Amino acid sequence: MGKLDGKVAVITAATSGMALATGKLFVEEGAYVFITGRNQQKLDEAVKSIGRNVTGVQGDASNLADLDRLFDQVKKEKGRIDILFASAGYGDAAPIGAVTEEQFDTTFNTNVRGTLFTVQKALPLMPDESSIILNGSIAGIKGFPAFCVYNASKAAVRSFARTWLVDLKDRRIRVNVLSPGPIETGVWDHIPKEAKEQFIRMVPRGTIGQPEEIATAALFLASSDSGFVNGIELFVDGGTAQI
Ligand SMILES: NC(=O)c1ccc[n+]([C@@H]2O[C@H](COP(=O)([O-])OP(=O)(O)OC[C@H]3O[C@@H](n4cnc5c(N)ncnc54)[C@H](OP(=O)(O)O)[C@@H]3O)[C@@H](O)[C@H]2O)c1
């Protein structure tokens, strides 16, 4: 018996990285999963790699019309969402003095506005006692140099969970934040090698985290194993932000 037998999950931005690993694990544990991504070809490949009990819906998690299309399709195909993992996030470097309006808008549109409307638009399909997981980051409690916009956007995501758990308490919907440390995904392709190595040196075990190590933590927050866990920020960072 799987930990998510019969459950319906929606995972945004899940065509690669930790959200794709989470989609695979959720399906292995018995869930039906809807995944999203902007690039149709990558989405098709991700659906193929999950293999069964999965629907891919093309769209940008920061675009409200795309979110409406996503949830319309979920409603038509399954009628409900038991688990929502709002994972879409964006960040790039610019120290204060060099931040552009475009960088600020892209980051906050995806991480803050996109997360809020993903949750708000999913809620009508979420039954009592369902689980919402927001993808945060250790950046939300850190002052990583040149990442002020990203750091602040993830602090906002963490804040959302505190208020939403109260707003949703009558429906007993749990809202938790999963905050990864450095994880081996495509985002590092665009970051200079030296900066990546610097981040990895901060991890006590000396190696970068793997997407599968996020998936197992997401499974915990999604399943009834975490039934009395609400409003927390679960750091999955090998201790990086704890020292
Ligand atoms: N990797 C890390 O070290 C790390 C650390 C802390 C926190 N995080 C957070 O973890 C989350 C996932 O990160 P990741 O590194 O696994 O992801 P990723 O590799 O950046 O993205 C995974 C996939 O999501 C799709 N995607 C990106 N933005 C999207 C959007 N706005 N709407 C829909 N799909 C989108 C991309 O495909 P398309 O281009 O086809 O859309 C991409 O292949 C983010 O919120 C990130 O901030 C990451």
Tab-separated table of N, CA and C in Angstrom, residues 107-215:
chain	number	residue	atom	x	y	z
A	107	THR	N	10.990	37.938	-10.741
A	107	THR	CA	11.166	37.136	-9.524
A	107	THR	C	9.900	37.151	-8.671
A	108	PHE	N	9.395	38.357	-8.410
A	108	PHE	CA	8.200	38.437	-7.554
A	108	PHE	C	6.950	37.909	-8.260
A	109	ASN	N	6.875	38.075	-9.583
A	109	ASN	CA	5.719	37.530	-10.307
A	109	ASN	C	5.666	36.017	-10.188
A	110	THR	N	6.821	35.374	-10.264
A	110	THR	CA	6.838	33.914	-10.189
A	110	THR	C	6.713	33.443	-8.743
A	111	ASN	N	7.597	33.951	-7.885
A	111	ASN	CA	7.726	33.377	-6.543
A	111	ASN	C	6.620	33.823	-5.588
A	112	VAL	N	6.169	35.053	-5.735
A	112	VAL	CA	5.212	35.590	-4.758
A	112	VAL	C	3.799	35.628	-5.358
A	113	ARG	N	3.638	36.381	-6.431
A	113	ARG	CA	2.315	36.498	-7.071
A	113	ARG	C	1.865	35.125	-7.586
A	114	GLY	N	2.803	34.421	-8.254
A	114	GLY	CA	2.466	33.107	-8.826
A	114	GLY	C	2.091	32.099	-7.744
A	115	THR	N	2.833	32.088	-6.658
A	115	THR	CA	2.529	31.144	-5.568
A	115	THR	C	1.163	31.450	-4.966
A	116	LEU	N	0.914	32.747	-4.724
A	116	LEU	CA	-0.377	33.124	-4.129
A	116	LEU	C	-1.549	32.690	-5.018
A	117	PHE	N	-1.470	33.010	-6.313
A	117	PHE	CA	-2.615	32.702	-7.169
A	117	PHE	C	-2.711	31.213	-7.509
A	118	THR	N	-1.577	30.509	-7.464
A	118	THR	CA	-1.645	29.048	-7.633
A	118	THR	C	-2.491	28.467	-6.502
A	119	VAL	N	-2.197	28.888	-5.288
A	119	VAL	CA	-2.936	28.364	-4.128
A	119	VAL	C	-4.388	28.837	-4.173
A	120	GLN	N	-4.590	30.131	-4.414
A	120	GLN	CA	-5.958	30.666	-4.388
A	120	GLN	C	-6.859	30.001	-5.426
A	121	LYS	N	-6.298	29.760	-6.606
A	121	LYS	CA	-7.105	29.171	-7.672
A	121	LYS	C	-7.293	27.662	-7.472
A	122	ALA	N	-6.403	27.021	-6.717
A	122	ALA	CA	-6.555	25.584	-6.447
A	122	ALA	C	-7.585	25.325	-5.349
A	123	LEU	N	-7.723	26.286	-4.434
A	123	LEU	CA	-8.509	26.049	-3.219
A	123	LEU	C	-9.940	25.537	-3.445
A	124	PRO	N	-10.673	26.057	-4.446
A	124	PRO	CA	-12.033	25.540	-4.639
A	124	PRO	C	-12.076	24.030	-4.923
A	125	LEU	N	-10.943	23.470	-5.376
A	125	LEU	CA	-10.913	22.035	-5.680
A	125	LEU	C	-10.351	21.212	-4.518
A	126	MET	N	-9.943	21.897	-3.447
A	126	MET	CA	-9.254	21.174	-2.364
A	126	MET	C	-10.226	20.807	-1.251
A	127	PRO	N	-10.363	19.508	-0.985
A	127	PRO	CA	-11.263	19.097	0.095
A	127	PRO	C	-10.665	19.382	1.474
A	128	ASP	N	-11.474	19.268	2.509
A	128	ASP	CA	-10.973	19.401	3.873
A	128	ASP	C	-9.812	18.425	4.080
A	129	GLU	N	-8.865	18.837	4.883
A	129	GLU	CA	-7.714	18.008	5.278
A	129	GLU	C	-6.709	17.756	4.155
A	130	SER	N	-6.798	18.555	3.106
A	130	SER	CA	-5.787	18.412	2.053
A	130	SER	C	-4.501	19.139	2.479
A	131	SER	N	-3.456	18.973	1.652
A	131	SER	CA	-2.132	19.471	2.041
A	131	SER	C	-1.553	20.399	0.978
A	132	ILE	N	-1.103	21.558	1.422
A	132	ILE	CA	-0.438	22.510	0.522
A	132	ILE	C	1.025	22.595	0.930
A	133	ILE	N	1.900	22.458	-0.057
A	133	ILE	CA	3.346	22.588	0.190
A	133	ILE	C	3.851	23.719	-0.698
A	134	LEU	N	4.531	24.673	-0.091
A	134	LEU	CA	5.119	25.782	-0.857
A	134	LEU	C	6.615	25.558	-0.944
A	135	ASN	N	7.186	25.762	-2.115
A	135	ASN	CA	8.629	25.598	-2.239
A	135	ASN	C	9.319	26.908	-1.854
A	136	GLY	N	9.963	26.892	-0.716
A	136	GLY	CA	10.691	28.070	-0.248
A	136	GLY	C	12.151	27.957	-0.620
A	137	SER	N	13.013	28.355	0.291
A	137	SER	CA	14.465	28.220	0.100
A	137	SER	C	15.137	28.668	1.382
A	138	ILE	N	16.315	28.108	1.650
A	138	ILE	CA	17.088	28.630	2.781
A	138	ILE	C	17.415	30.105	2.556
A	139	ALA	N	17.339	30.547	1.291
A	139	ALA	CA	17.606	31.960	0.975
A	139	ALA	C	16.668	32.890	1.733
A	140	GLY	N	15.480	32.401	2.077
A	140	GLY	CA	14.489	33.230	2.772
A	140	GLY	C	14.926	33.670	4.158
A	141	ILE	N	15.894	32.938	4.755
A	141	ILE	CA	16.373	33.368	6.081
A	141	ILE	C	17.850	33.772	6.042
A	142	LYS	N	18.362	33.930	4.817
A	142	LYS	CA	19.779	34.250	4.676
A	142	LYS	C	19.971	35.553	3.900
A	143	GLY	N	21.175	36.083	3.997
A	143	GLY	CA	21.508	37.287	3.234
A	143	GLY	C	22.507	36.941	2.157
A	144	PHE	N	22.178	35.922	1.339
A	144	PHE	CA	23.131	35.527	0.294
A	144	PHE	C	23.457	36.740	-0.575
A	145	PRO	N	24.750	37.105	-0.681
A	145	PRO	CA	25.128	38.326	-1.385
A	145	PRO	C	24.602	38.344	-2.817
A	146	ALA	N	24.118	39.482	-3.228
A	146	ALA	CA	23.631	39.731	-4.586
A	146	ALA	C	22.302	39.041	-4.899
A	147	PHE	N	21.712	38.395	-3.912
A	147	PHE	CA	20.433	37.701	-4.159
A	147	PHE	C	19.295	38.349	-3.358
A	148	CYS	N	19.380	39.686	-3.137
A	148	CYS	CA	18.389	40.304	-2.249
A	148	CYS	C	16.956	40.106	-2.737
A	149	VAL	N	16.748	40.130	-4.053
A	149	VAL	CA	15.374	40.025	-4.560
A	149	VAL	C	14.848	38.606	-4.343
A	150	TYR	N	15.655	37.623	-4.705
A	150	TYR	CA	15.265	36.212	-4.507
A	150	TYR	C	15.070	35.924	-3.015
A	151	ASN	N	16.051	36.334	-2.188
A	151	ASN	CA	15.964	36.089	-0.744
A	151	ASN	C	14.638	36.638	-0.193
A	152	ALA	N	14.305	37.866	-0.586
A	152	ALA	CA	13.089	38.510	-0.065
A	152	ALA	C	11.831	37.808	-0.572
A	153	SER	N	11.868	37.349	-1.809
A	153	SER	CA	10.679	36.675	-2.358
A	153	SER	C	10.403	35.367	-1.613
A	154	LYS	N	11.478	34.670	-1.220
A	154	LYS	CA	11.274	33.403	-0.506
A	154	LYS	C	10.851	33.650	0.948
A	155	ALA	N	11.271	34.802	1.513
A	155	ALA	CA	10.782	35.170	2.847
A	155	ALA	C	9.274	35.421	2.785
A	156	ALA	N	8.819	35.986	1.678
A	156	ALA	CA	7.378	36.221	1.509
A	156	ALA	C	6.621	34.898	1.421
A	157	VAL	N	7.207	33.936	0.713
A	157	VAL	CA	6.564	32.609	0.595
A	157	VAL	C	6.413	31.985	1.986
A	158	ARG	N	7.472	32.094	2.791
A	158	ARG	CA	7.414	31.535	4.143
A	158	ARG	C	6.295	32.220	4.958
A	159	SER	N	6.179	33.526	4.782
A	159	SER	CA	5.160	34.282	5.511
A	159	SER	C	3.746	33.834	5.107
A	160	PHE	N	3.537	33.580	3.813
A	160	PHE	CA	2.213	33.149	3.349
A	160	PHE	C	1.699	31.966	4.169
A	161	ALA	N	2.585	30.990	4.424
A	161	ALA	CA	2.145	29.762	5.093
A	161	ALA	C	1.590	30.055	6.485
A	162	ARG	N	2.203	31.014	7.189
A	162	ARG	CA	1.739	31.343	8.546
A	162	ARG	C	0.293	31.840	8.511
A	163	THR	N	-0.002	32.733	7.554
A	163	THR	CA	-1.351	33.319	7.504
A	163	THR	C	-2.362	32.347	6.917
A	164	TRP	N	-1.960	31.630	5.876
A	164	TRP	CA	-2.919	30.751	5.200
A	164	TRP	C	-3.363	29.596	6.093
A	165	LEU	N	-2.471	29.134	6.954
A	165	LEU	CA	-2.901	28.026	7.821
A	165	LEU	C	-4.038	28.495	8.731
A	166	VAL	N	-3.999	29.773	9.127
A	166	VAL	CA	-5.077	30.309	9.962
A	166	VAL	C	-6.326	30.534	9.102
A	167	ASP	N	-6.122	31.118	7.923
A	167	ASP	CA	-7.261	31.368	7.027
A	167	ASP	C	-7.988	30.061	6.679
A	168	LEU	N	-7.247	28.963	6.651
A	168	LEU	CA	-7.816	27.688	6.169
A	168	LEU	C	-8.067	26.695	7.301
A	169	LYS	N	-7.969	27.154	8.545
A	169	LYS	CA	-8.021	26.179	9.654
A	169	LYS	C	-9.386	25.496	9.764
A	170	ASP	N	-10.472	26.200	9.388
A	170	ASP	CA	-11.787	25.558	9.490
A	170	ASP	C	-11.924	24.402	8.509
A	171	ARG	N	-11.121	24.443	7.439
A	171	ARG	CA	-11.139	23.329	6.472
A	171	ARG	C	-10.048	22.310	6.798
A	172	ARG	N	-9.296	22.586	7.838
A	172	ARG	CA	-8.192	21.703	8.283
A	172	ARG	C	-7.225	21.402	7.125
A	173	ILE	N	-7.042	22.416	6.278
A	173	ILE	CA	-6.042	22.307	5.207
A	173	ILE	C	-4.696	22.724	5.790
A	174	ARG	N	-3.709	21.865	5.661
A	174	ARG	CA	-2.377	22.172	6.200
A	174	ARG	C	-1.541	22.902	5.142
A	175	VAL	N	-0.768	23.873	5.603
A	175	VAL	CA	0.104	24.627	4.691
A	175	VAL	C	1.511	24.629	5.264
A	176	ASN	N	2.432	24.013	4.569
A	176	ASN	CA	3.814	23.952	5.042
A	176	ASN	C	4.774	24.425	3.953
A	177	VAL	N	5.926	24.873	4.397
A	177	VAL	CA	6.960	25.323	3.457
A	177	VAL	C	8.104	24.324	3.480
A	178	LEU	N	8.505	23.897	2.309
A	178	LEU	CA	9.680	23.045	2.183
A	178	LEU	C	10.806	23.927	1.654
A	179	SER	N	11.862	24.075	2.446
A	179	SER	CA	12.931	24.992	2.041
A	179	SER	C	14.227	24.245	1.751
A	180	PRO	N	14.520	24.065	0.467
A	180	PRO	CA	15.743	23.341	0.098
A	180	PRO	C	16.997	24.189	0.293
A	181	GLY	N	18.090	23.486	0.520
A	181	GLY	CA	19.420	24.076	0.368
A	181	GLY	C	19.850	23.855	-1.069
A	182	PRO	N	21.151	23.935	-1.367
A	182	PRO	CA	21.590	23.718	-2.752
A	182	PRO	C	21.285	22.295	-3.229
A	183	ILE	N	20.540	22.222	-4.318
A	183	ILE	CA	20.103	20.930	-4.863
A	183	ILE	C	20.538	20.865	-6.329
A	184	GLU	N	21.006	19.724	-6.743
A	184	GLU	CA	21.526	19.539	-8.107
A	184	GLU	C	20.385	19.534	-9.126
A	185	THR	N	20.081	20.715	-9.660
A	185	THR	CA	19.049	20.842	-10.697
A	185	THR	C	19.571	21.775	-11.788
A	186	GLY	N	18.724	21.994	-12.794
A	186	GLY	CA	19.115	22.816	-13.939
A	186	GLY	C	19.452	24.252	-13.586
A	187	VAL	N	18.976	24.754	-12.436
A	187	VAL	CA	19.227	26.173	-12.135
A	187	VAL	C	20.718	26.476	-12.042
A	188	TRP	N	21.498	25.485	-11.646
A	188	TRP	CA	22.929	25.716	-11.470
A	188	TRP	C	23.661	25.851	-12.804
A	189	ASP	N	23.005	25.470	-13.914
A	189	ASP	CA	23.627	25.607	-15.235
A	189	ASP	C	23.914	27.078	-15.544
A	190	HIS	N	23.141	27.990	-14.944
A	190	HIS	CA	23.257	29.424	-15.276
A	190	HIS	C	24.061	30.196	-14.227
A	191	ILE	N	24.569	29.481	-13.238
A	191	ILE	CA	25.300	30.154	-12.152
A	191	ILE	C	26.789	29.830	-12.303
A	192	PRO	N	27.660	30.835	-12.178
A	192	PRO	CA	29.093	30.581	-12.357
A	192	PRO	C	29.583	29.437	-11.460
A	193	LYS	N	30.521	28.628	-12.024
A	193	LYS	CA	31.043	27.445	-11.344
A	193	LYS	C	31.574	27.775	-9.939
A	194	GLU	N	32.270	28.909	-9.831
A	194	GLU	CA	32.860	29.284	-8.530
A	194	GLU	C	31.762	29.524	-7.494
A	195	ALA	N	30.677	30.168	-7.947
A	195	ALA	CA	29.585	30.453	-7.010
A	195	ALA	C	28.938	29.146	-6.558
A	196	LYS	N	28.771	28.209	-7.498
A	196	LYS	CA	28.185	26.909	-7.145
A	196	LYS	C	29.071	26.206	-6.109
A	197	GLU	N	30.375	26.224	-6.379
A	197	GLU	CA	31.309	25.547	-5.461
A	197	GLU	C	31.278	26.184	-4.073
A	198	GLN	N	31.102	27.497	-4.067
A	198	GLN	CA	31.024	28.213	-2.786
A	198	GLN	C	29.791	27.764	-1.983
A	199	PHE	N	28.657	27.614	-2.692
A	199	PHE	CA	27.436	27.145	-2.024
A	199	PHE	C	27.630	25.721	-1.490
A	200	ILE	N	28.278	24.885	-2.288
A	200	ILE	CA	28.456	23.484	-1.870
A	200	ILE	C	29.374	23.399	-0.641
A	201	ARG	N	30.365	24.288	-0.579
A	201	ARG	CA	31.273	24.290	0.588
A	201	ARG	C	30.525	24.626	1.879
A	202	MET	N	29.371	25.291	1.737
A	202	MET	CA	28.594	25.646	2.930
A	202	MET	C	27.797	24.459	3.487
A	203	VAL	N	27.664	23.393	2.691
A	203	VAL	CA	26.879	22.230	3.135
A	203	VAL	C	27.763	21.379	4.055
A	204	PRO	N	27.322	21.129	5.290
A	204	PRO	CA	28.179	20.384	6.220
A	204	PRO	C	28.712	19.063	5.660
A	205	ARG	N	27.929	18.342	4.875
A	205	ARG	CA	28.446	17.058	4.388
A	205	ARG	C	29.342	17.229	3.158
A	206	GLY	N	29.397	18.444	2.626
A	206	GLY	CA	30.324	18.749	1.538
A	206	GLY	C	29.864	18.365	0.148
A	207	THR	N	28.615	17.907	0.044
A	207	THR	CA	28.097	17.589	-1.299
A	207	THR	C	26.713	18.220	-1.464
A	208	ILE	N	26.385	18.492	-2.716
A	208	ILE	CA	25.096	19.109	-3.039
A	208	ILE	C	23.964	18.094	-2.819
A	209	GLY	N	22.762	18.609	-2.491
A	209	GLY	CA	21.613	17.728	-2.324
A	209	GLY	C	21.089	17.229	-3.656
A	210	GLN	N	20.400	16.113	-3.617
A	210	GLN	CA	19.834	15.537	-4.835
A	210	GLN	C	18.309	15.742	-4.862
A	211	PRO	N	17.724	15.874	-6.060
A	211	PRO	CA	16.275	16.082	-6.151
A	211	PRO	C	15.465	15.040	-5.374
A	212	GLU	N	15.953	13.809	-5.339
A	212	GLU	CA	15.229	12.733	-4.643
A	212	GLU	C	15.174	12.983	-3.134
A	213	GLU	N	16.152	13.753	-2.626
A	213	GLU	CA	16.154	14.048	-1.185
A	213	GLU	C	15.098	15.107	-0.840
A	214	ILE	N	14.700	15.867	-1.835
A	214	ILE	CA	13.580	16.795	-1.645
A	214	ILE	C	12.261	16.028	-1.779
A	215	ALA	N	12.229	15.101	-2.718
A	215	ALA	CA	10.994	14.338	-2.963
A	215	ALA	C	10.536	13.598	-1.705
